Each structure stands twice: as C-alpha cells, then as structure tokens.
C-alpha cells in the first residue's frame, strides 16, 4: 500500500493493485477511443468521396442534357454532336460505377439503403443509355417528342443520384 500522506480532511491510500487497474482502464479507454476515431474518420472520408462523385455525376448529367438540346436544335444529322452525346452518356455510366465502388468500401457497403439506391440509379441509367444509343445509331436527329422522353429519363436518373446522396447523410 502506498501512503500519499494525510491531510486534515482527506486521507489517500492506494494499493498497487488499484493503481494497476486504474492504469489498465485508462489505457483501454484511450485505445478504444483512438480506434473509434480512426473508423469515424475513415467512414467520413468515404462518405465525402462518394458525395463528391455524386456531385460530379450530376454535373455530367447537366452536360448530357445540354448535348441533347444541341442535337435537338441542330438542323439535319450531326454525327459529331451525336458522338459527343454518346461519350457523355458513357461517362455517366462510368461515374455510377465509381460511386458503387466507393460506396462498397468500409461500412457504407453494409448500409442497405445505400446499396438499394445505387442499384436504383444503375437501373434508371440503363433506359437512358439505351435511348441515347438508339438515337445516335439510328438517326442522330432528335425531334421534340424524343427530346422530352430523354429529358424525362435524365430527370429520373438525376433523382436517383440525389437519393443516393441523401442515403449518405
């Protein structure tokens, strides 16, 4: 037993066993807090990365919408504008794949809502991609009705990407 001295109103005595228990408890608490802090930092970084990829995807989607407008407003067939539109659609496909890869890491991949919403985004991209491919391959010129259909498909995909972002909050 260690005697730290006695004051008039307090007498403090600590055994070696109590001191060892206190030390082990303190070290355990520090270790647990550092591990949790590291995990939270890692999860936050993954969420931020996935969120940034979603914002980039939305920007690419705006570019695609502008390309559809250009093709729709151009007189006659324009293979260059059609190819530009198709390249932008392919970039969208790549970006949703990047979102899926980033979200699959760490604990984000275990969150059911995130997985489901990414799956819904991929599903909503397929009809848009097919419609654009059909427009590029068959006719390149987009009439008003087809333009509205494409804008509707773009809107559905935009909403699905926004839902992925909301699942990350």
mmCIF file of C-alpha atoms in Angstrom:
data_model
loop_
_atom_site.group_PDB
_atom_site.id
_atom_site.type_symbol
_atom_site.label_atom_id
_atom_site.label_comp_id
_atom_site.label_asym_id
_atom_site.label_seq_id
_atom_site.Cartn_x
_atom_site.Cartn_y
_atom_site.Cartn_z
ATOM 1 C CA UNK A 1 0.000 0.000 0.000
ATOM 2 C CA UNK A 2 1.247 3.442 -0.899
ATOM 3 C CA UNK A 3 0.524 6.226 1.555
ATOM 4 C CA UNK A 4 0.450 9.640 -0.076
ATOM 5 C CA UNK A 5 0.244 11.415 3.183
ATOM 6 C CA UNK A 6 -2.607 12.591 5.190
ATOM 7 C CA UNK A 7 -4.289 15.920 5.205
ATOM 8 C CA UNK A 8 -6.607 17.025 7.913
ATOM 9 C CA UNK A 9 -9.735 16.282 5.907
ATOM 10 C CA UNK A 10 -8.517 13.647 3.376
ATOM 11 C CA UNK A 11 -6.514 10.517 3.782
ATOM 12 C CA UNK A 12 -5.445 8.971 0.461
ATOM 13 C CA UNK A 13 -4.218 5.401 0.338
ATOM 14 C CA UNK A 14 -3.835 3.444 -2.914
ATOM 15 C CA UNK A 15 -2.819 -0.178 -3.249
ATOM 16 C CA UNK A 16 -0.600 -1.330 -6.120
ATOM 17 C CA UNK A 17 -3.489 -3.443 -7.465
ATOM 18 C CA UNK A 18 -5.790 -0.404 -7.559
ATOM 19 C CA UNK A 19 -3.106 1.605 -9.321
ATOM 20 C CA UNK A 20 -2.650 -1.188 -11.904
ATOM 21 C CA UNK A 21 -6.421 -1.427 -12.504
ATOM 22 C CA UNK A 22 -6.623 2.336 -12.951
ATOM 23 C CA UNK A 23 -3.731 2.294 -15.435
ATOM 24 C CA UNK A 24 -5.181 -0.594 -17.460
ATOM 25 C CA UNK A 25 -8.613 1.060 -17.531
ATOM 26 C CA UNK A 26 -7.146 4.354 -18.706
ATOM 27 C CA UNK A 27 -5.086 2.689 -21.446
ATOM 28 C CA UNK A 28 -8.099 0.647 -22.580
ATOM 29 C CA UNK A 29 -10.258 3.764 -22.795
ATOM 30 C CA UNK A 30 -7.577 5.581 -24.804
ATOM 31 C CA UNK A 31 -7.175 2.605 -27.186
ATOM 32 C CA UNK A 32 -10.934 2.262 -27.776
ATOM 33 C CA UNK A 33 -11.341 5.996 -28.393
ATOM 34 C CA UNK A 34 -8.459 6.087 -30.876
ATOM 35 C CA UNK A 35 -9.815 3.078 -32.798
ATOM 36 C CA UNK A 36 -13.319 4.582 -32.928
ATOM 37 C CA UNK A 37 -11.922 7.927 -34.008
ATOM 38 C CA UNK A 38 -9.970 6.274 -36.817
ATOM 39 C CA UNK A 39 -13.078 4.411 -38.022
ATOM 40 C CA UNK A 40 -15.212 7.556 -37.923
ATOM 41 C CA UNK A 41 -12.594 9.484 -39.887
ATOM 42 C CA UNK A 42 -12.383 6.709 -42.463
ATOM 43 C CA UNK A 43 -16.189 6.499 -42.787
ATOM 44 C CA UNK A 44 -16.458 10.280 -43.117
ATOM 45 C CA UNK A 45 -13.801 10.287 -45.848
ATOM 46 C CA UNK A 46 -15.659 7.554 -47.774
ATOM 47 C CA UNK A 47 -18.943 9.447 -47.432
ATOM 48 C CA UNK A 48 -17.294 12.643 -48.644
ATOM 49 C CA UNK A 49 -15.706 10.848 -51.600
ATOM 50 C CA UNK A 50 -18.994 9.208 -52.583
ATOM 51 C CA UNK A 51 -20.814 12.524 -52.199
ATOM 52 C CA UNK A 52 -18.235 14.246 -54.423
ATOM 53 C CA UNK A 53 -18.651 11.521 -57.040
ATOM 54 C CA UNK A 54 -22.425 12.057 -56.908
ATOM 55 C CA UNK A 55 -21.966 15.811 -57.453
ATOM 56 C CA UNK A 56 -19.653 15.103 -60.392
ATOM 57 C CA UNK A 57 -22.248 12.737 -61.826
ATOM 58 C CA UNK A 58 -24.924 15.414 -61.558
ATOM 59 C CA UNK A 59 -22.618 17.867 -63.361
ATOM 60 C CA UNK A 60 -22.038 15.298 -66.125
ATOM 61 C CA UNK A 61 -25.779 14.812 -66.344
ATOM 62 C CA UNK A 62 -26.239 18.558 -66.871
ATOM 63 C CA UNK A 63 -23.654 18.381 -69.681
ATOM 64 C CA UNK A 64 -25.541 15.498 -71.240
ATOM 65 C CA UNK A 65 -28.782 17.439 -71.059
ATOM 66 C CA UNK A 66 -27.102 20.350 -72.872
ATOM 67 C CA UNK A 67 -25.753 17.952 -75.520
ATOM 68 C CA UNK A 68 -29.279 16.580 -76.066
ATOM 69 C CA UNK A 69 -30.522 20.155 -76.508
ATOM 70 C CA UNK A 70 -27.763 20.874 -79.043
ATOM 71 C CA UNK A 71 -28.602 17.773 -81.059
ATOM 72 C CA UNK A 72 -32.288 18.618 -80.884
ATOM 73 C CA UNK A 73 -31.719 22.216 -82.087
ATOM 74 C CA UNK A 74 -29.208 21.389 -84.816
ATOM 75 C CA UNK A 75 -30.589 21.214 -88.348
ATOM 76 C CA UNK A 76 -30.117 17.822 -90.002
ATOM 77 C CA UNK A 77 -27.957 14.934 -88.887
ATOM 78 C CA UNK A 78 -24.813 15.692 -86.958
ATOM 79 C CA UNK A 79 -22.564 12.727 -86.282
ATOM 80 C CA UNK A 80 -20.195 14.861 -84.194
ATOM 81 C CA UNK A 81 -22.972 16.041 -81.866
ATOM 82 C CA UNK A 82 -24.348 12.513 -81.653
ATOM 83 C CA UNK A 83 -20.937 11.103 -80.786
ATOM 84 C CA UNK A 84 -20.476 13.844 -78.176
ATOM 85 C CA UNK A 85 -23.819 12.907 -76.638
ATOM 86 C CA UNK A 86 -22.885 9.218 -76.590
ATOM 87 C CA UNK A 87 -19.478 9.905 -74.970
ATOM 88 C CA UNK A 88 -21.188 11.903 -72.214
ATOM 89 C CA UNK A 89 -23.607 9.027 -71.632
ATOM 90 C CA UNK A 90 -20.679 6.616 -71.361
ATOM 91 C CA UNK A 91 -19.033 8.896 -68.790
ATOM 92 C CA UNK A 92 -22.244 8.779 -66.764
ATOM 93 C CA UNK A 93 -22.105 5.004 -66.801
ATOM 94 C CA UNK A 94 -18.503 5.117 -65.591
ATOM 95 C CA UNK A 95 -19.362 7.611 -62.861
ATOM 96 C CA UNK A 96 -22.163 5.481 -61.399
ATOM 97 C CA UNK A 97 -19.722 2.562 -61.367
ATOM 98 C CA UNK A 98 -17.234 4.753 -59.451
ATOM 99 C CA UNK A 99 -19.958 5.654 -56.946
ATOM 100 C CA UNK A 100 -20.719 1.969 -56.481
ATOM 101 C CA UNK A 101 -17.038 1.124 -55.885
ATOM 102 C CA UNK A 102 -16.545 3.984 -53.403
ATOM 103 C CA UNK A 103 -19.723 3.151 -51.504
ATOM 104 C CA UNK A 104 -18.884 -0.550 -51.297
ATOM 105 C CA UNK A 105 -15.829 0.160 -49.162
ATOM 106 C CA UNK A 106 -15.980 0.188 -45.384
ATOM 107 C CA UNK A 107 -19.277 0.325 -43.557
ATOM 108 C CA UNK A 108 -21.046 2.227 -46.351
ATOM 109 C CA UNK A 109 -21.328 -1.006 -48.310
ATOM 110 C CA UNK A 110 -23.193 -2.598 -45.434
ATOM 111 C CA UNK A 111 -25.913 0.071 -45.357
ATOM 112 C CA UNK A 112 -28.903 -1.400 -47.147
ATOM 113 C CA UNK A 113 -30.382 1.962 -48.200
ATOM 114 C CA UNK A 114 -27.150 2.991 -49.929
ATOM 115 C CA UNK A 115 -26.896 -0.308 -51.819
ATOM 116 C CA UNK A 116 -30.539 -0.181 -52.869
ATOM 117 C CA UNK A 117 -30.354 3.408 -54.073
ATOM 118 C CA UNK A 118 -27.197 2.793 -56.072
ATOM 119 C CA UNK A 119 -28.922 -0.197 -57.657
ATOM 120 C CA UNK A 120 -31.904 2.020 -58.488
ATOM 121 C CA UNK A 121 -29.589 4.623 -60.030
ATOM 122 C CA UNK A 122 -27.930 1.965 -62.187
ATOM 123 C CA UNK A 123 -31.352 0.688 -63.234
ATOM 124 C CA UNK A 124 -32.543 4.180 -64.158
ATOM 125 C CA UNK A 125 -29.410 4.769 -66.243
ATOM 126 C CA UNK A 126 -29.986 1.718 -68.446
ATOM 127 C CA UNK A 127 -33.094 3.032 -70.295
ATOM 128 C CA UNK A 128 -31.439 6.437 -70.733
ATOM 129 C CA UNK A 129 -28.303 4.845 -72.140
ATOM 130 C CA UNK A 130 -30.319 2.600 -74.490
ATOM 131 C CA UNK A 131 -32.430 5.527 -75.691
ATOM 132 C CA UNK A 132 -29.332 7.624 -76.385
ATOM 133 C CA UNK A 133 -27.610 4.749 -78.161
ATOM 134 C CA UNK A 134 -30.689 4.268 -80.333
ATOM 135 C CA UNK A 135 -30.739 7.991 -81.157
ATOM 136 C CA UNK A 136 -27.039 8.031 -82.065
ATOM 137 C CA UNK A 137 -27.048 4.835 -84.112
ATOM 138 C CA UNK A 138 -30.323 5.193 -85.967
ATOM 139 C CA UNK A 139 -30.989 8.851 -86.574
ATOM 140 C CA UNK A 140 -28.888 11.317 -84.552
ATOM 141 C CA UNK A 141 -31.567 13.995 -85.113
ATOM 142 C CA UNK A 142 -33.843 14.212 -82.073
ATOM 143 C CA UNK A 143 -37.382 15.525 -82.517
ATOM 144 C CA UNK A 144 -39.391 17.295 -79.803
ATOM 145 C CA UNK A 145 -41.151 14.150 -78.571
ATOM 146 C CA UNK A 146 -37.941 12.165 -78.283
ATOM 147 C CA UNK A 147 -36.271 15.166 -76.622
ATOM 148 C CA UNK A 148 -38.986 15.199 -73.944
ATOM 149 C CA UNK A 149 -38.573 11.456 -73.433
ATOM 150 C CA UNK A 150 -34.816 11.887 -72.997
ATOM 151 C CA UNK A 151 -35.309 14.772 -70.566
ATOM 152 C CA UNK A 152 -37.722 12.587 -68.583
ATOM 153 C CA UNK A 153 -35.151 9.792 -68.412
ATOM 154 C CA UNK A 154 -32.468 12.310 -67.413
ATOM 155 C CA UNK A 155 -34.768 13.626 -64.649
ATOM 156 C CA UNK A 156 -35.365 10.099 -63.316
ATOM 157 C CA UNK A 157 -31.623 9.404 -63.236
ATOM 158 C CA UNK A 158 -30.923 12.778 -61.577
ATOM 159 C CA UNK A 159 -33.468 11.987 -58.857
ATOM 160 C CA UNK A 160 -31.928 8.573 -58.256
ATOM 161 C CA UNK A 161 -28.447 10.088 -57.831
ATOM 162 C CA UNK A 162 -29.890 12.648 -55.401
ATOM 163 C CA UNK A 163 -31.449 9.761 -53.447
ATOM 164 C CA UNK A 164 -28.006 8.152 -53.209
ATOM 165 C CA UNK A 165 -26.663 11.413 -51.790
ATOM 166 C CA UNK A 166 -29.489 11.557 -49.259
ATOM 167 C CA UNK A 167 -28.746 7.991 -48.154
ATOM 168 C CA UNK A 168 -25.225 9.122 -47.286
ATOM 169 C CA UNK A 169 -26.423 11.779 -44.848
#
